[in-house]
Short mmCIF file of C-alpha atoms in Angstrom, two decimals:
data_model
loop_
_atom_site.label_atom_id
_atom_site.label_comp_id
_atom_site.label_asym_id
_atom_site.label_seq_id
_atom_site.Cartn_x
_atom_site.Cartn_y
_atom_site.Cartn_z
CA MET K 1 4.88 -15.00 1.98
CA LYS K 2 8.29 -17.39 1.54
CA ARG K 3 9.79 -17.15 4.77
CA LYS K 4 13.50 -16.69 4.09
CA LEU K 5 15.93 -17.57 6.64
CA LEU K 6 19.68 -16.98 6.54
CA PHE K 7 22.99 -18.73 7.51
CA SER K 8 26.43 -16.62 8.02
CA SER K 9 28.28 -19.31 4.97
CA LEU K 10 32.57 -19.23 4.04
CA PHE K 11 32.90 -17.94 0.52
CA ILE K 12 35.35 -18.93 -1.36
CA PHE K 13 36.36 -18.61 -4.99
CA ILE K 14 39.62 -21.39 -6.11
CA PHE K 15 40.37 -21.21 -9.97
CA LEU K 16 41.58 -24.70 -10.95
CA ILE K 17 43.98 -25.38 -12.88
CA SER K 18 43.39 -28.70 -15.49
CA CYS K 19 44.77 -31.73 -14.28
CA ALA K 20 44.81 -34.83 -15.70
CA PRO K 21 41.49 -37.47 -16.76
CA GLY K 22 40.35 -39.64 -13.47
CA LYS K 23 38.45 -38.97 -10.46
CA VAL K 24 39.40 -39.43 -5.97
CA ASN K 25 37.05 -40.78 -4.76
CA ILE K 26 36.69 -39.67 -0.91
CA ASN K 27 34.56 -41.95 1.78
CA ASN K 28 32.71 -39.18 4.28
CA ILE K 29 31.76 -37.09 -0.15
CA GLU K 30 28.52 -37.17 -0.92
CA ASP K 31 27.19 -35.95 -4.28
CA ILE K 32 24.09 -33.92 -3.90
CA ASP K 33 20.58 -34.35 -6.84
CA PHE K 34 19.90 -31.32 -7.48
CA ASN K 35 17.56 -29.52 -9.85
CA ILE K 36 17.62 -26.12 -11.04
CA GLU K 37 14.11 -23.74 -11.13
CA ASP K 38 16.06 -20.66 -11.89
CA ILE K 39 18.41 -19.23 -13.48
CA LYS K 40 17.61 -14.84 -13.65
CA LEU K 41 20.82 -12.80 -13.67
CA SER K 42 18.75 -9.92 -10.45
CA HIS K 43 18.91 -6.07 -11.03
CA SER K 44 18.24 -5.72 -7.08
CA TYR K 45 22.00 -4.56 -6.37
CA GLN K 46 20.93 -6.17 -2.71
CA LEU K 47 24.09 -8.47 -2.34
CA LYS K 48 27.32 -7.75 -3.72
CA ASP K 49 29.92 -10.52 -1.98
CA PRO K 50 29.08 -14.24 -2.87
CA HIS K 51 25.55 -15.23 -0.40
CA VAL K 52 23.47 -18.59 0.10
CA GLU K 53 19.83 -17.93 1.08
CA ILE K 54 17.40 -21.20 2.79
CA ILE K 55 13.92 -20.65 1.44
CA SER K 56 10.67 -22.53 2.75
CA ASN K 57 7.17 -22.10 2.28
CA HIS K 58 7.49 -23.29 6.48
CA SER K 59 7.68 -21.38 9.84
CA ASP K 60 9.18 -23.28 11.38
CA LEU K 61 12.37 -25.26 8.27
CA GLU K 62 12.11 -29.10 9.11
CA LEU K 63 14.53 -31.81 6.91
CA ASN K 64 11.19 -33.11 6.16
CA GLU K 65 8.78 -29.62 4.82
CA ASP K 66 10.00 -28.74 1.11
CA PHE K 67 13.13 -26.25 0.56
CA LYS K 68 14.92 -25.19 -1.79
CA ILE K 69 18.56 -23.81 -1.87
CA LEU K 70 18.98 -19.43 -3.58
CA VAL K 71 22.63 -19.23 -4.57
CA SER K 72 23.24 -15.30 -5.30
CA LEU K 73 27.27 -15.35 -6.47
CA GLY K 74 27.39 -11.61 -5.87
CA ILE K 75 27.71 -8.10 -8.80
CA MET K 76 29.73 -9.13 -11.48
CA GLU K 77 29.53 -8.95 -15.56
CA SER K 78 28.06 -12.32 -16.43
CA SER K 79 25.47 -13.67 -19.01
CA GLY K 80 24.25 -15.98 -15.89
CA LEU K 81 26.20 -19.39 -13.32
CA ASN K 82 25.87 -22.95 -14.89
CA ILE K 83 25.54 -25.01 -11.64
CA LYS K 84 28.24 -27.92 -12.06
CA ASP K 85 27.20 -30.06 -8.89
CA ILE K 86 26.31 -30.43 -5.51
CA THR K 87 29.11 -32.04 -2.61
CA LYS K 88 28.10 -33.35 1.56
CA ASP K 89 31.20 -32.97 3.03
CA ASN K 90 29.51 -33.78 6.51
CA ASN K 91 28.19 -30.63 7.23
CA ASN K 92 29.55 -28.30 4.77
CA ILE K 93 28.34 -27.87 1.72
CA LYS K 94 29.95 -27.19 -1.33
CA ILE K 95 28.01 -25.47 -4.55
CA HIS K 96 30.70 -25.75 -7.89
CA VAL K 97 29.11 -23.24 -10.15
CA ASN K 98 31.05 -22.01 -13.60
CA SER K 99 29.41 -18.04 -14.75
CA LEU K 100 28.27 -17.99 -17.75
CA TYR K 101 29.99 -14.81 -19.90
CA SER K 102 28.63 -13.92 -24.50
CA GLU K 103 29.28 -10.03 -25.61
CA ASP K 104 25.49 -10.50 -26.73
CA ASN K 105 24.15 -10.00 -23.44
CA LEU K 106 26.55 -9.22 -20.39
CA GLN K 107 25.30 -7.70 -17.97
CA LEU K 108 26.02 -5.94 -14.51
CA ALA K 109 24.36 -8.35 -12.02
CA VAL K 110 24.02 -10.91 -9.17
CA PRO K 111 24.08 -13.53 -10.50
CA GLN K 112 21.54 -15.78 -9.18
CA ALA K 113 19.92 -19.41 -9.34
CA LEU K 114 17.62 -20.50 -7.35
CA ILE K 115 17.56 -24.99 -6.58
CA ASN K 116 15.33 -27.71 -5.44
CA VAL K 117 18.01 -30.48 -3.56
CA ASP K 118 17.62 -34.14 -2.56
CA LYS K 119 16.22 -33.39 1.14
CA SER K 120 17.58 -37.27 1.93
CA LEU K 121 20.74 -36.68 2.80
CA PHE K 122 20.44 -33.92 4.56
CA ASP K 123 20.70 -35.56 8.65
CA MET K 124 21.43 -32.76 10.87
CA PRO K 125 19.29 -29.21 12.06
CA LEU K 126 19.87 -27.41 8.66
CA GLU K 127 21.25 -23.82 10.34
CA ASN K 128 24.00 -26.66 11.70
CA TYR K 129 25.22 -26.48 7.58
CA SER K 130 27.61 -24.38 5.96
CA PHE K 131 26.98 -23.45 2.59
CA GLU K 132 30.79 -22.93 0.07
CA ILE K 133 30.17 -21.08 -2.84
CA ILE K 134 33.15 -22.13 -5.98
CA ASN K 135 33.34 -19.91 -8.77
CA ASP K 136 35.79 -21.45 -11.34
CA ASN K 137 35.35 -18.62 -13.23
CA GLY K 138 33.89 -15.96 -11.96
CA HIS K 139 34.87 -12.68 -10.61
CA LEU K 140 33.43 -9.62 -8.61
CA LEU K 141 33.62 -6.12 -8.92
CA ASP K 142 35.77 -3.84 -6.93
CA ILE K 143 32.62 -2.64 -5.37
CA LYS K 144 33.15 -0.91 -2.42
CA LEU K 145 29.67 0.89 -1.90
CA ASP K 146 26.28 -2.03 -1.71
CA MET K 147 23.48 -0.34 -3.54
CA ASN K 148 22.00 0.10 -0.12
CA ASP K 149 25.55 1.45 0.98
CA ALA K 150 24.52 3.53 -1.96
CA ILE K 151 21.02 4.29 -1.03
CA SER K 152 21.95 5.29 3.17
CA LYS K 153 24.65 7.35 1.96
CA VAL K 154 22.72 10.07 -0.29
CA GLU K 155 19.67 9.99 2.08
CA SER K 156 22.20 10.89 5.03
CA HIS K 157 24.17 13.13 3.05
CA PHE K 158 21.35 15.79 1.52
CA LYS K 159 19.03 15.11 5.08
CA LEU K 160 16.33 12.75 2.91
CA LYS K 161 13.70 10.51 4.22
CA ALA K 162 12.13 7.86 1.48
CA ASN K 163 9.03 5.70 1.69
CA ILE K 164 9.72 4.41 -0.95
CA SER K 165 12.17 2.39 -2.64
CA PRO K 166 14.32 4.25 -5.31
CA ASP K 167 14.35 3.20 -8.49
CA ILE K 168 18.61 2.09 -8.75
CA GLN K 169 20.93 1.27 -11.03
CA LEU K 170 24.18 0.64 -11.62
CA VAL K 171 26.45 1.42 -14.93
CA LYS K 172 30.23 1.79 -16.36
CA GLN K 173 30.99 5.18 -17.03
CA ASP K 174 34.58 5.56 -17.85
CA GLU K 175 36.68 3.38 -15.60
CA SER K 176 34.20 3.96 -12.97
CA LEU K 177 31.12 1.51 -11.70
CA VAL K 178 28.98 4.17 -10.95
CA TRP K 179 24.98 4.16 -8.65
CA ILE K 180 21.91 5.85 -10.37
CA ILE K 181 19.73 6.37 -7.79
CA ASN K 182 16.30 8.21 -8.58
CA TYR K 183 14.04 9.08 -6.26
CA SER K 184 10.23 10.23 -8.43
CA ALA K 185 8.55 11.82 -3.98
CA ILE K 186 10.98 11.92 -1.80
CA PHE K 187 10.78 13.60 1.56
CA ASP K 188 13.59 16.80 2.51
CA ARG K 189 14.59 17.18 6.13
CA SER K 190 17.02 19.66 5.58
CA THR K 191 13.79 22.13 5.73
CA PRO K 192 11.23 22.71 8.79
CA ASP K 193 8.32 22.30 6.45
CA LEU K 194 9.30 18.72 4.88
CA PRO K 195 8.42 20.05 1.02
CA LEU K 196 8.61 16.79 -1.17
CA VAL K 197 10.79 16.88 -3.77
CA LYS K 198 12.29 14.48 -6.65
CA PHE K 199 15.87 14.00 -6.30
CA SER K 200 18.96 12.26 -8.25
CA ALA K 201 22.15 11.73 -7.86
CA LYS K 202 25.59 9.52 -8.81
CA ILE K 203 27.73 8.17 -6.70
CA ASN K 204 30.57 6.49 -7.89
CA ALA K 205 30.59 2.82 -6.88
CA MET K 206 34.50 1.69 -5.96
CA ASP K 207 34.57 4.75 -3.75
CA GLY K 208 31.83 6.14 -2.25
CA SER K 209 32.23 9.79 -3.36
CA ILE K 210 29.00 10.98 -4.67
CA LEU K 211 29.03 12.62 -8.43
CA ASP K 212 26.42 14.44 -8.92
CA SER K 213 23.10 15.52 -7.69
CA ASP K 214 19.64 17.08 -8.47
CA LYS K 215 16.76 18.01 -6.41
CA THR K 216 12.78 19.26 -7.84
CA LEU K 217 10.77 21.10 -5.03
CA ILE K 218 6.92 18.15 -6.01
CA SER K 219 5.30 20.40 -2.98
CA ASN K 220 5.34 21.89 0.67
CA PRO K 221 2.25 19.84 2.94
CA ILE K 222 -1.14 22.05 3.15
CA ASP K 223 -0.29 21.58 6.67
CA ASN K 224 -1.22 18.08 9.25
CA GLY K 225 -3.70 15.94 10.06
CA LEU K 226 -5.73 12.79 8.50
CA ILE K 227 -8.42 13.45 5.68
CA VAL K 228 -10.90 12.68 6.30
CA ASN K 229 -13.05 13.55 4.20
CA ILE K 230 -13.29 15.36 0.90
CA GLU K 231 -15.08 17.23 -1.99
CA THR K 232 -12.74 17.36 -4.41
CA ASP K 233 -13.56 20.32 -6.00
CA ASN K 234 -14.42 22.54 -3.22
CA PHE K 235 -13.12 21.30 0.48
CA ILE K 236 -10.86 19.14 2.61
CA LEU K 237 -11.71 17.95 5.82
CA TYR K 238 -8.53 16.75 7.97
CA LYS K 239 -8.60 15.33 11.85
CA LYS K 240 -5.28 16.76 13.46
CA PHE K 241 -3.85 15.17 17.17
CA LEU K 242 -2.69 16.84 20.00
CA GLU K 243 -0.90 15.68 22.25
CA ALA K 244 -1.48 15.49 25.92
CA SER K 245 0.32 17.58 28.57
CA LYS K 246 -0.15 17.90 32.31
CA ASP K 247 -3.02 20.93 31.51
CA LYS K 248 -4.51 20.01 29.13
CA ASN K 249 -6.21 16.57 28.04
CA ALA K 250 -5.21 14.46 24.70
CA LYS K 251 -7.79 16.23 22.45
CA GLU K 252 -8.66 16.43 18.20
CA GLU K 253 -9.48 19.02 16.19
CA LEU K 254 -11.75 19.19 12.64
CA TRP K 255 -9.94 21.61 10.13
CA ILE K 256 -11.69 22.57 6.93
CA TYR K 257 -9.44 23.15 3.74
CA ASP K 258 -10.65 25.59 0.66
CA ILE K 259 -9.15 23.78 -2.13
CA ASN K 260 -10.30 26.64 -4.19
CA SER K 261 -8.73 29.90 -1.89
CA LYS K 262 -6.78 27.18 -0.33
CA GLU K 263 -6.85 28.04 3.21
CA SER K 264 -7.49 26.04 6.10
CA GLU K 265 -9.50 27.38 9.45
CA LEU K 266 -10.77 25.50 12.04
CA ILE K 267 -14.31 24.27 13.03
CA PHE K 268 -14.34 21.74 16.19
CA THR K 269 -12.58 20.89 19.01
CA SER K 270 -13.24 17.21 20.89
CA ASP K 271 -11.02 16.46 24.36
CA HIS K 272 -12.27 12.82 23.17
CA THR K 273 -12.32 11.42 19.19
CA ILE K 274 -13.69 12.36 16.23
CA ASN K 275 -15.91 9.75 13.93
CA SER K 276 -17.61 9.78 10.30
CA THR K 277 -17.27 13.02 9.73
CA GLN K 278 -19.78 15.27 6.62
CA PHE K 279 -20.72 17.46 3.58
CA SER K 280 -24.31 17.66 3.16
CA PRO K 281 -25.18 17.13 -0.74
CA ASP K 282 -25.89 20.57 -0.93
CA LEU K 283 -22.63 21.94 0.86
CA SER K 284 -24.40 22.99 3.62
CA TYR K 285 -23.36 21.94 6.76
CA ILE K 286 -20.86 19.33 8.28
CA SER K 287 -21.88 16.44 10.62
CA LEU K 288 -20.11 15.47 12.53
CA ILE K 289 -20.23 11.78 16.11
CA GLU K 290 -18.48 12.84 18.42
CA SER K 291 -17.60 9.71 20.44
CA CYS K 292 -16.90 9.71 24.87
CA ASP K 293 -16.00 6.55 25.68
CA ASN K 294 -20.29 4.43 26.07
CA SER K 295 -21.97 7.21 24.68
CA SER K 296 -21.68 9.96 21.95
CA ASN K 297 -23.01 13.34 20.25
CA LEU K 298 -24.22 14.44 17.33
CA TYR K 299 -22.55 17.90 15.83
CA LEU K 300 -23.67 19.68 12.67
CA ILE K 301 -21.78 23.26 11.47
CA PRO K 302 -23.37 25.46 8.84
CA LYS K 303 -20.47 26.38 6.83
CA LYS K 304 -20.93 29.93 6.86
CA THR K 305 -20.33 30.53 9.97
CA LYS K 306 -18.51 27.58 11.51
CA LYS K 307 -20.03 27.76 14.99
CA SER K 308 -20.78 23.46 15.59
CA LEU K 309 -24.56 22.81 17.14
CA LYS K 310 -24.88 20.16 19.46
CA VAL K 311 -28.36 17.64 18.39
CA THR K 312 -30.36 16.25 21.33
CA LEU K 313 -31.09 12.98 21.69
CA SER K 314 -32.23 10.62 24.27
CA GLU K 315 -30.35 9.45 26.72
CA SER K 316 -31.32 6.06 24.24
CA PHE K 317 -29.72 6.75 21.69
CA SER K 318 -26.10 6.96 20.65
CA PRO K 319 -25.51 7.02 17.20
CA ASP K 320 -22.34 6.83 16.01
CA PHE K 321 -22.54 6.74 12.38
CA ASN K 322 -24.38 9.36 10.34
CA LEU K 323 -25.08 9.33 6.43
CA TRP K 324 -26.39 12.63 4.45
CA LYS K 325 -30.20 11.07 2.71
CA SER K 326 -30.45 14.90 1.48
CA SER K 327 -29.60 18.97 2.29
CA ASN K 328 -31.93 18.49 5.59
CA GLN K 329 -31.70 14.61 6.82
CA LEU K 330 -29.99 12.72 8.14
CA VAL K 331 -29.12 8.83 8.63
CA LEU K 332 -28.27 7.70 12.41
CA LEU K 333 -26.70 4.49 13.61
CA GLU K 334 -26.55 3.08 16.77
CA ARG K 335 -24.24 -0.50 16.54
CA LYS K 336 -24.00 -2.09 19.99
CA ASP K 337 -23.36 -5.94 19.99
CA SER K 338 -24.39 -7.67 16.50
CA LYS K 339 -27.48 -4.91 16.32
CA THR K 340 -28.39 -1.53 14.51
CA LYS K 341 -31.08 0.41 16.31
CA ILE K 342 -31.83 3.29 12.02
CA CYS K 343 -33.75 7.09 13.08
CA GLN K 344 -33.96 9.58 10.74
CA TYR K 345 -32.89 12.54 11.82
CA ASN K 346 -34.75 16.05 10.25
CA VAL K 347 -32.22 19.02 10.06
CA GLU K 348 -35.05 21.48 9.26
CA ASN K 349 -37.38 20.94 11.40
CA ASP K 350 -34.74 19.15 14.49
CA GLU K 351 -36.73 15.58 15.26
CA ILE K 352 -35.87 11.90 15.02
CA SER K 353 -38.03 10.05 13.59
CA ASP K 354 -38.56 6.32 11.86
CA CYS K 355 -36.66 4.13 14.56
CA ILE K 356 -35.75 1.10 13.32
CA GLN K 357 -34.52 -1.77 14.49
CA ILE K 358 -33.04 -4.93 13.39
CA ASN K 359 -30.84 -7.57 14.52
CA THR K 360 -27.54 -7.19 11.83
CA GLN K 361 -24.44 -4.56 13.24
CA ILE K 362 -24.13 -2.52 9.52
CA HIS K 363 -20.90 -1.86 7.84
CA ASN K 364 -20.10 0.40 4.94
CA LEU K 365 -24.00 1.77 4.05
CA SER K 366 -24.16 3.96 1.29
CA TYR K 367 -26.95 5.55 -0.15
CA LYS K 368 -28.39 7.03 -3.87
CA ASN K 369 -32.14 7.32 -3.98
CA GLY K 370 -34.07 5.73 -2.13
CA ASN K 371 -31.87 2.32 -1.59
CA TYR K 372 -29.30 1.50 -0.11
CA ILE K 373 -26.12 -1.21 -0.34
CA PHE K 374 -24.29 -1.99 2.99
CA THR K 375 -22.24 -4.35 4.00
CA GLU K 376 -22.29 -6.85 7.68
CA LYS K 377 -19.29 -8.41 9.48
CA ILE K 378 -18.37 -12.82 8.21
CA GLY K 379 -16.28 -13.59 11.40
CA LYS K 380 -13.24 -12.19 10.60
CA THR K 381 -12.39 -12.76 6.63
CA LEU K 382 -12.23 -9.06 5.18
CA ASN K 383 -14.97 -9.87 3.12
CA LYS K 384 -17.85 -9.49 4.44
CA ARG K 385 -22.38 -9.41 3.56
CA ILE K 386 -23.87 -7.46 1.02
CA TYR K 387 -27.16 -6.15 1.42
CA PHE K 388 -29.10 -4.54 -0.48
CA THR K 389 -32.44 -2.23 0.71
CA LYS K 390 -35.23 0.30 0.63
CA ASP K 391 -36.21 0.85 4.26
CA PHE K 392 -34.39 -1.81 7.02
CA LYS K 393 -37.20 -3.68 6.82
CA SER K 394 -36.58 -6.42 3.81
CA LEU K 395 -33.06 -6.94 3.33
CA ASP K 396 -31.74 -8.85 0.13
CA TYR K 397 -28.88 -10.49 -0.10
CA LEU K 398 -26.64 -10.02 -3.28
CA THR K 399 -22.70 -10.50 -2.66
CA ASN K 400 -20.11 -10.64 -0.07
CA GLY K 401 -16.64 -7.95 -0.35
CA PHE K 402 -16.45 -4.92 1.07
CA ASN K 403 -16.37 -0.93 1.45
CA PRO K 404 -19.69 -1.31 -1.46
CA GLU K 405 -20.52 2.61 -3.32
CA PHE K 406 -23.13 3.53 -5.78
CA ILE K 407 -21.85 4.54 -8.63
CA ASP K 408 -25.85 6.07 -9.60
CA GLU K 409 -29.40 4.27 -8.14
CA ASN K 410 -28.69 1.09 -9.88
CA ASN K 411 -25.13 0.53 -9.92
CA PHE K 412 -22.38 0.07 -7.48
CA ILE K 413 -18.90 -0.43 -6.73
CA TYR K 414 -17.23 -2.38 -4.60
CA LEU K 415 -13.91 -4.70 -3.12
CA GLN K 416 -13.53 -8.88 -3.41
CA ASP K 417 -10.30 -9.63 -1.12
CA ASN K 418 -9.76 -13.15 -3.30
CA GLU K 419 -9.49 -15.62 -0.20
CA ASP K 420 -6.76 -18.21 -2.56
CA SER K 421 -3.95 -15.16 -2.64
CA ASP K 422 -2.50 -12.09 -1.78
CA THR K 423 -4.62 -9.79 -4.83
CA ASN K 424 -7.97 -8.93 -4.25
CA TYR K 425 -10.93 -7.56 -7.12
CA LEU K 426 -12.23 -4.39 -8.04
CA ASN K 427 -16.18 -5.19 -9.21
CA ILE K 428 -18.93 -3.26 -10.59
CA TYR K 429 -22.31 -4.62 -9.71
CA SER K 430 -26.12 -4.04 -11.56
CA LEU K 431 -28.76 -4.25 -8.53
CA ASN K 432 -31.73 -4.27 -12.10
CA LYS K 433 -29.52 -7.38 -12.98
CA ARG K 434 -28.62 -8.94 -9.47
CA LYS K 435 -24.55 -9.64 -10.65
CA ASN K 436 -21.27 -8.43 -11.25
CA LEU K 437 -20.60 -6.24 -15.45
CA TYR K 438 -16.99 -5.78 -14.48
CA SER K 439 -13.48 -7.25 -12.41
CA MET K 440 -11.07 -7.18 -12.58
CA GLU K 441 -7.87 -8.76 -10.19
CA GLY K 442 -5.25 -6.60 -8.63
CA TYR K 443 -3.44 -5.28 -5.24
CA ILE K 444 -6.08 -2.23 -5.14
CA GLU K 445 -6.15 -0.74 -2.21
CA ASN K 446 -9.42 1.64 -2.78
CA PHE K 447 -10.99 3.89 -5.20
CA GLN K 448 -12.70 7.05 -5.78
CA VAL K 449 -16.13 7.60 -7.65
CA LEU K 450 -15.66 10.28 -9.74
CA SER K 451 -18.68 10.61 -11.73
CA LYS K 452 -20.83 8.53 -13.53
CA GLU K 453 -18.53 7.95 -16.24
CA ASP K 454 -15.28 6.94 -14.30
CA ILE K 455 -13.43 5.64 -11.01
CA SER K 456 -10.31 6.49 -10.78
CA PHE K 457 -8.14 3.53 -8.21
CA THR K 458 -4.78 3.72 -6.26
CA GLU K 459 -3.61 -0.48 -6.87
CA LYS K 460 0.24 -0.91 -4.97
CA LYS K 461 2.74 -2.08 -7.14
CA ASP K 462 3.58 -5.28 -6.16
CA ASN K 463 6.93 -5.85 -4.83
CA TYR K 464 7.43 -2.40 -4.34
CA ASN K 465 6.97 0.19 -1.58
CA TYR K 466 4.64 2.30 -3.76
CA TYR K 467 1.20 3.37 -5.03
CA ILE K 468 -0.16 4.02 -8.89
CA LEU K 469 -3.11 6.11 -10.17
CA SER K 470 -5.39 4.95 -12.85
CA LYS K 471 -8.81 6.01 -14.28
CA LEU K 472 -10.87 4.02 -15.03
CA SER K 473 -14.27 4.35 -17.64
CA LEU K 474 -17.25 3.32 -16.21
CA LYS K 475 -19.32 3.60 -19.92
CA ASP K 476 -19.43 1.15 -21.99
CA ILE K 477 -19.25 -1.23 -18.36
CA LEU K 478 -22.43 0.04 -17.86
CA ASN K 479 -23.81 -0.45 -21.20
CA GLU K 480 -22.26 -3.77 -21.39
CA THR K 481 -20.26 -3.06 -24.76
CA PRO K 482 -18.55 -6.14 -26.25
CA GLY K 483 -14.74 -5.19 -26.36
CA LYS K 484 -11.95 -4.52 -24.04
CA VAL K 485 -12.02 -2.59 -21.16
CA GLU K 486 -9.03 -0.17 -20.38
CA THR K 487 -7.80 1.30 -17.45
CA GLU K 488 -5.37 4.99 -18.20
CA PHE K 489 -2.62 5.87 -15.80
CA ILE K 490 -2.89 9.03 -14.10
CA SER K 491 0.15 9.11 -11.46
CA CYS K 492 2.46 7.63 -9.50
CA SER K 493 2.23 8.08 -5.97
CA ILE K 494 4.26 7.48 -2.42
CA SER K 495 0.59 7.49 -0.62
CA ASN K 496 -2.19 4.58 -1.05
CA ARG K 497 -4.53 7.63 0.39
CA VAL K 498 -4.91 8.99 -3.07
CA PHE K 499 -7.70 12.12 -3.48
CA TYR K 500 -7.79 12.95 -7.28
CA ASN K 501 -9.02 16.17 -8.78
CA LYS K 502 -9.82 15.67 -12.53
CA ASN K 503 -11.81 18.44 -12.88
CA HIS K 504 -7.71 19.80 -12.56
CA ASP K 505 -6.54 17.46 -13.15
CA LEU K 506 -4.26 17.47 -9.57
CA PHE K 507 -4.15 15.14 -5.84
CA TYR K 508 -4.00 14.78 -2.69
CA LEU K 509 -1.51 12.62 -0.61
CA ASN K 510 -1.71 12.06 2.84
CA ILE K 511 1.17 10.73 4.81
CA ASP K 512 1.96 8.71 7.10
CA LEU K 513 5.69 10.01 8.35
CA PRO K 514 7.87 7.98 7.90
CA PHE K 515 10.52 9.07 10.93
CA GLU K 516 9.78 10.21 14.07
CA HIS K 517 8.91 13.69 13.86
CA ARG K 518 6.57 16.24 15.58
CA TYR K 519 4.05 15.30 13.01
CA LYS K 520 2.64 11.73 12.83
CA HIS K 521 0.22 12.63 9.22
CA LEU K 522 0.74 14.94 6.42
CA THR K 523 -1.70 16.25 3.15
CA TYR K 524 0.26 17.32 -0.16
CA LEU K 525 -1.07 19.36 -2.71
CA VAL K 526 0.55 17.88 -6.13
CA ASP K 527 -0.69 21.36 -9.07
CA SER K 528 0.91 18.87 -11.39
CA ILE K 529 0.47 14.79 -11.87
CA GLU K 530 3.51 14.88 -14.43
CA ASP K 531 5.67 16.37 -11.26
CA ILE K 532 5.22 12.84 -9.56
CA HIS K 533 6.49 10.51 -12.61
#
């Protein structure tokens, strides 16, 4: 990511009077050769005054390293700008510009130019230079509140707190300049239960007065806690984290939320850490691993009684992961160093059998109809080796990636980090053909297998702190039908932990609160996807 060094600069606007032809040469003033890489009218509005920024790809900015100069003229009515010349007088750099005006393209904006300069003329550390913008004809607008000031005023006055940037515009209304601010979702701190609301406001940019506002409730939180598993049409499992006190150790609680009755119930309490919570395929049991320092315990919780049952295991076997193969059979993993011990546990017989140890530490295990896929860590890279097996005796290496999950017994989905950029890939892989059937590049955070026919995925919006939830149809991909595969937009989101319920067209947001509060995580149910657009 580019590192930006900001320098205090003296900015002067000088209106020049035409003079007789000719040019006075001053010996210590040097012209700096430059070329313009880009000119744009920025609507980010973060800089209401003129500003110069040095941009470099390197962490330590030295004279022999590449750098560029970003010139911002401040908020004004403009159609662009022209860089006339750049001069150096000792340690003072003067950038002479003209603002451009065209009735066909006159905008309220921040004219900006990204400039490459002749670095050979810079003979001192860059922080020793001052930069001066001389604009022959530009007129800054009389704005009291810049964009950040307007946002801070709205959030402070209405007791709101956001974890995303709002949509914001600067417009002319009558003789005033007005900030129009819209939040698709924001926390309302004026009430103790912290509801999510859609909010909009108009602020006079010239005197700071609030002209108008509107607030619409999106959702009250279901509860505090972190979602650890979800069966989208029926139940949600979530953990609560309790603070330690003088009399009690820190505790974790496991709760179940009934999606149909909209009721929550405590089903397990631990003085240690609750891991690997799983629903059995018929939803009759919930399994979990309780991790205690160097040991662990396996528990089964019948959904009817909600009474936890501790499974007696050999003292030499301490699993840290469990996965349901069927409604009465669990796969248990004990992962230590670079090895994994795998055992089968029969719920009906209360017996452990078929134990095997492999010289691989398994991650991200997925199972479907007799087939397993799992990953093996490769150094410190995000991508891991993905293997296929039926019995853990014969391991078949497939590809590199992470978080593989079966769609059906013959196909799975996985993510793959693009090590040459900030992006990654969402891939659909065929076991029968041993190849990817589909690959999509983006800023993909996670995915959810909805059925054999479609998946949903969450993608971070580039350069913004919000997310897009979309749906991808798998029918044409799995059938390898020629033609363009298209995704369907579902909703925007202020969290990357989104759980979509396709049958009821609603979703759950698990959100880390962006401010100090007695709770760290809250879960919200959004009944209509239109509410958060």
